[in-house]
N, CA and C of each residue as an Amber inpcrd file, in Angstrom:
protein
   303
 250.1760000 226.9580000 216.2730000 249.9460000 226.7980000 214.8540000
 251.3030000 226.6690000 214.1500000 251.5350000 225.6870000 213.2430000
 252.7910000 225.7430000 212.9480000 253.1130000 226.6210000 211.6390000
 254.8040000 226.8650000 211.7140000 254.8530000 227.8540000 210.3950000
 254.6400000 227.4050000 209.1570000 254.1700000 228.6160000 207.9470000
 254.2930000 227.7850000 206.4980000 255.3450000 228.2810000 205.8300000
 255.5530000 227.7860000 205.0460000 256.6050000 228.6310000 204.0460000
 255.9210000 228.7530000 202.8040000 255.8490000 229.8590000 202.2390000
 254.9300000 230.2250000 200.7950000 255.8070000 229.3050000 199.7050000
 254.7680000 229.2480000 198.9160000 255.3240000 227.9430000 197.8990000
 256.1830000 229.1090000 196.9880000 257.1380000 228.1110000 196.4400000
 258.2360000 228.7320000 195.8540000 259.1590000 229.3300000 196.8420000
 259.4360000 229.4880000 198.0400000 260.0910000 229.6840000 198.7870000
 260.8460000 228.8900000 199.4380000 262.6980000 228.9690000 199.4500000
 263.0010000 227.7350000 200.2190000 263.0270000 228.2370000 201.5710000
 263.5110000 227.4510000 202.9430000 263.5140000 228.0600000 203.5830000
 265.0940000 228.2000000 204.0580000 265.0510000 229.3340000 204.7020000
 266.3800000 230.2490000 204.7750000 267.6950000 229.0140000 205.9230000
 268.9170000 228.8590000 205.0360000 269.7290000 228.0730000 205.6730000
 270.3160000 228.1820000 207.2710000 270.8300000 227.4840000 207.9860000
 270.8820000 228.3440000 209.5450000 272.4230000 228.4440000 208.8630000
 272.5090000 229.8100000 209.3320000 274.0610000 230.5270000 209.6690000
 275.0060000 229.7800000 209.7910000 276.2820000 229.8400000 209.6060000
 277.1600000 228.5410000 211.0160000 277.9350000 229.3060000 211.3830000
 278.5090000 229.1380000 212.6180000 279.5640000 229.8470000 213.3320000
 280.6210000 229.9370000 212.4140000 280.9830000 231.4850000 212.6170000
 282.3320000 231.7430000 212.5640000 283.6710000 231.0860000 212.6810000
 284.4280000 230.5470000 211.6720000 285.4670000 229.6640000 211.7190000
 285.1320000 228.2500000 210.5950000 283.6210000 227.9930000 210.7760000
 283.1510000 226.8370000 209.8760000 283.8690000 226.5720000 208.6200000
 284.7320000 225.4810000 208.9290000 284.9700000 224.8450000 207.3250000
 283.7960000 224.4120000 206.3560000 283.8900000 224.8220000 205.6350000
 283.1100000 224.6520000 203.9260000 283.6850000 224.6860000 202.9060000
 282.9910000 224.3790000 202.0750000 282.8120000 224.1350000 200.3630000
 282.6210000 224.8440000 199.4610000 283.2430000 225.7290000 198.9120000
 282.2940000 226.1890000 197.5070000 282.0800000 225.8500000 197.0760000
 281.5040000 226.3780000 195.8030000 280.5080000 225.8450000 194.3480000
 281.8170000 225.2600000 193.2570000 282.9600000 225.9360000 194.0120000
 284.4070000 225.9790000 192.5270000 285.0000000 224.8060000 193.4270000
 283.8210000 224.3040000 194.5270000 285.1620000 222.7390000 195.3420000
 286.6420000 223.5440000 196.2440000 286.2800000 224.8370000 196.2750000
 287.2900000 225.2400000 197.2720000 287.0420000 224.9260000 199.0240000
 288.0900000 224.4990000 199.9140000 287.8270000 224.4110000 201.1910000
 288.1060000 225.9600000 201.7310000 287.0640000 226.2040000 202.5820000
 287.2820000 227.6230000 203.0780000 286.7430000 227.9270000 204.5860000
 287.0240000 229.0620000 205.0350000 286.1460000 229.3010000 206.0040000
 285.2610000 230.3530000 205.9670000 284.4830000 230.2480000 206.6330000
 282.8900000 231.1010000 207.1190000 283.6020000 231.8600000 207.8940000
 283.2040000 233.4690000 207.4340000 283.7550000 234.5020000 207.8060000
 282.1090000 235.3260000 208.7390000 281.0090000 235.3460000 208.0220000
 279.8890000 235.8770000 208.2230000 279.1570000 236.0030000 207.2880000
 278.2050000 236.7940000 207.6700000 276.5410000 236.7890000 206.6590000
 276.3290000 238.3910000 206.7380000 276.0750000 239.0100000 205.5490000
 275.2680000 240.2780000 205.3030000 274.8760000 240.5850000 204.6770000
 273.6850000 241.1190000 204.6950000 272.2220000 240.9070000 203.6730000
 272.2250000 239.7830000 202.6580000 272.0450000 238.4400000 203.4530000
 271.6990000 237.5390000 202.5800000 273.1320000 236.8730000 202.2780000
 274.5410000 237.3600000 201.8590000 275.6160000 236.8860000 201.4940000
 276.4690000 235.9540000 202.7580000 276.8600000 234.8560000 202.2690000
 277.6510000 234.4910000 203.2830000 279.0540000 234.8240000 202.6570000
 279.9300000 235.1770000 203.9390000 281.8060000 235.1040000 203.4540000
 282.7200000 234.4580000 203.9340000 283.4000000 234.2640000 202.7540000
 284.1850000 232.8730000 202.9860000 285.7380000 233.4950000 202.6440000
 286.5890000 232.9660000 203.3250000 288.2360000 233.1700000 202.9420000
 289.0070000 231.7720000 203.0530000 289.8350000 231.6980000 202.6060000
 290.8910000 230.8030000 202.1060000 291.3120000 230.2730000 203.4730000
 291.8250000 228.9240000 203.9580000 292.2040000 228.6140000 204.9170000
 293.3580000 228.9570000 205.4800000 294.6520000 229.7420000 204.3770000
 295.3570000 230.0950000 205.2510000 295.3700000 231.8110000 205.0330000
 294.4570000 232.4710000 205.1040000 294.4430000 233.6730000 205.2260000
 294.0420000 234.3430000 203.1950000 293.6220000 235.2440000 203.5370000
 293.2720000 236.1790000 202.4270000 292.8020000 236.7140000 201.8260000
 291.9470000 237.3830000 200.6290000 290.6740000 238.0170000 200.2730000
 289.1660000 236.9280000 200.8230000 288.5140000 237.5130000 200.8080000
 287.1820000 237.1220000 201.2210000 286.5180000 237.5720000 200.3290000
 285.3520000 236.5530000 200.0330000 284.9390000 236.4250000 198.9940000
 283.2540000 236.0530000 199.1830000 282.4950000 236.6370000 198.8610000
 281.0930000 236.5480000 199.3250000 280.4610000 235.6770000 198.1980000
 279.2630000 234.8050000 198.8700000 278.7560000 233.7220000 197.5100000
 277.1980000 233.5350000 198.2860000 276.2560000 233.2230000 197.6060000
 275.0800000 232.8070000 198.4610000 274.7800000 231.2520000 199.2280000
 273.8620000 231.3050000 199.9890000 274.2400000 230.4140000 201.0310000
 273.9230000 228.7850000 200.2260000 273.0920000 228.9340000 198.8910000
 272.7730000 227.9790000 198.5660000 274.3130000 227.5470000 197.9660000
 275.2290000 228.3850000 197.5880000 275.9350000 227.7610000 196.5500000
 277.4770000 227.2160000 197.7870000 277.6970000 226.5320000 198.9150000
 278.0000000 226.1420000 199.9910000 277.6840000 225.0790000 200.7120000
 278.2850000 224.4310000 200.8370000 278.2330000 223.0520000 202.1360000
 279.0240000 222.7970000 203.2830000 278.6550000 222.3710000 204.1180000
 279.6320000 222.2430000 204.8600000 280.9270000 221.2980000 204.3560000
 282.2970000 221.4510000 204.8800000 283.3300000 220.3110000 204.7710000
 282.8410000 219.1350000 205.3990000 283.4830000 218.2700000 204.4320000
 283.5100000 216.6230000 204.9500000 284.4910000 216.4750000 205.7210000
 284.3030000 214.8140000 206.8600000 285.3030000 214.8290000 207.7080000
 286.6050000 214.9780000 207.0820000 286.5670000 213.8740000 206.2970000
 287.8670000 214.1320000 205.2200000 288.8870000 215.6710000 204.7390000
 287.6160000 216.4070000 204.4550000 287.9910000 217.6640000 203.8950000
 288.9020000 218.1130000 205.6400000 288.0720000 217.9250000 206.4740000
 288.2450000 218.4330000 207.6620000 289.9330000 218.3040000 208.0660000
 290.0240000 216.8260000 207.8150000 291.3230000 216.4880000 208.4270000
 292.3450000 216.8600000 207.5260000 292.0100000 217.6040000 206.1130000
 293.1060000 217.9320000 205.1350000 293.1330000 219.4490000 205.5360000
 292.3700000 220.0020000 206.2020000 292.4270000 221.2960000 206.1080000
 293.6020000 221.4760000 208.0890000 293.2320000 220.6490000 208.7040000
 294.0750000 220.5590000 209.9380000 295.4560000 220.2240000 208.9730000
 295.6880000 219.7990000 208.0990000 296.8360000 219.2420000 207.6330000
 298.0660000 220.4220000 207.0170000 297.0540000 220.9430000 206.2110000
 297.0970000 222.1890000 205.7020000 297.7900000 223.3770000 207.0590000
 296.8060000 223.4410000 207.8000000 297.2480000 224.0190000 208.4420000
 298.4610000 224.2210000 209.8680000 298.7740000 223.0790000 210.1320000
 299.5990000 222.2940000 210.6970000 301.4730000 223.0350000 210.5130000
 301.1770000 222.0590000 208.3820000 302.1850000 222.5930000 207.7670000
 302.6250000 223.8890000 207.7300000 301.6590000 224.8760000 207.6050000
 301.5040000 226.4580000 207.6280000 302.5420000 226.7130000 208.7010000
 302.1160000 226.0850000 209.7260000 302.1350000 226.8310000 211.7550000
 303.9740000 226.3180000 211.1780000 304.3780000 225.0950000 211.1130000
 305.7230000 224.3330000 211.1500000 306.6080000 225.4340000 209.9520000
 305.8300000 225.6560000 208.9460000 306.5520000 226.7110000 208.2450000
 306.9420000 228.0820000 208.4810000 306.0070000 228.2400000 209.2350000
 306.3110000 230.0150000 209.9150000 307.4170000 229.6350000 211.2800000
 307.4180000 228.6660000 211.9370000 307.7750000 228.6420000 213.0100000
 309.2460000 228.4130000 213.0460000 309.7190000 227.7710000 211.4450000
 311.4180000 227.4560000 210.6830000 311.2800000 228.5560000 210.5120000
 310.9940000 229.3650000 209.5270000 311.1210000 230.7880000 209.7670000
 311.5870000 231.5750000 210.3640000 310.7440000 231.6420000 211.6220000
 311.2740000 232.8510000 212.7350000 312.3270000 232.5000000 213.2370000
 312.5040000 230.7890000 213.2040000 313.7160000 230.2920000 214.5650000
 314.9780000 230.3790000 213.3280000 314.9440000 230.3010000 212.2770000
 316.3030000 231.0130000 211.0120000 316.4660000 232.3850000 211.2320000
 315.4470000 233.0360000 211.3760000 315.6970000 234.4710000 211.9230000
 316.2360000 234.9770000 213.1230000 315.8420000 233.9910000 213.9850000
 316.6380000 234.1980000 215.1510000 318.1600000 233.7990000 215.4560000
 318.3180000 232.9150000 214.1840000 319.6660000 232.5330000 213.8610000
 320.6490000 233.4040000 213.3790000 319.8890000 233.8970000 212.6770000
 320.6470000 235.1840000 212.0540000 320.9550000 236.2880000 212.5980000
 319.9340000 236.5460000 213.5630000 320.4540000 237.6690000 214.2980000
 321.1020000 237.3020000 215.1410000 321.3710000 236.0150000 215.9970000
 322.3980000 235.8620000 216.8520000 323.5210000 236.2840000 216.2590000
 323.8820000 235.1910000 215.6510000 325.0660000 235.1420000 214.5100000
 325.7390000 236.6820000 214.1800000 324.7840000 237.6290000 213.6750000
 325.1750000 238.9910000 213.5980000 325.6240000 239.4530000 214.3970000
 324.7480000 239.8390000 215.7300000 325.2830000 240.6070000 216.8850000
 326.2890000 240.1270000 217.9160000 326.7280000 238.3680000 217.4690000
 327.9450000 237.9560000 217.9180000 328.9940000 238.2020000 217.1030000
 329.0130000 239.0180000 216.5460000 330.5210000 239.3430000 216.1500000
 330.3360000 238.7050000 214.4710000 329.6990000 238.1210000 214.3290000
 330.2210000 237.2210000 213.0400000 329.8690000 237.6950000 212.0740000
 330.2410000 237.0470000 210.8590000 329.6690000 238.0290000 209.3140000
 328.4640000 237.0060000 208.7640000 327.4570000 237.8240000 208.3700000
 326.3360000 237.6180000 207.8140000 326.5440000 236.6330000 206.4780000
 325.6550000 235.7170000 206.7210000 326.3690000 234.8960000 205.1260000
 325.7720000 235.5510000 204.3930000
């Protein structure tokens, strides 16, 4: 027998894995953090508060969105990674004898 859904009822969205790029309602790209009681949560792509919204007010990312958010994040990885290797500059530099600029 197949299922009904009572009128006035939508029926309930499927979940998406953990990591899922999406959309908010404010056009932010984010990721799918999880679901509890009813709330889905979403955080910022490169890290930070999480922020709960209901599942209607969400879409998934477009390919587009998709490949800006690899872009996004790309830049992130290349920025931390000048970073550490200046840091490692610096401490050479120090513990060879030399003066700290």
């Amino acid at each position: 027998m197949p299922e009904c859904t009572p009128a006035g009822k939508a029926e309930k969205p499927e979940i998406p894995q953990v990591g899922t790029l999406m959309v908010d309602g404010d056009g932010r790209l984010c990721e799918f953090r999880g679901e509890t009681y009813g709330f889905w949560y979403l955080r910022p792509l490169l890290g930070g508060r999480e922020w709960s919204v209901r599942p209607g007010g969400v879409s998934p990312a477009s390919e587009e969105q998709r490949r800006d958010a690899e872009g996004i994040r790309a830049r992130q990885a290349l920025r931390i990674a000048v970073l550490r290797a200046n840091a490692r500059s610096r401490d050479v530099r120090q513990t060879a004898g030399g003066e700290p600029r």
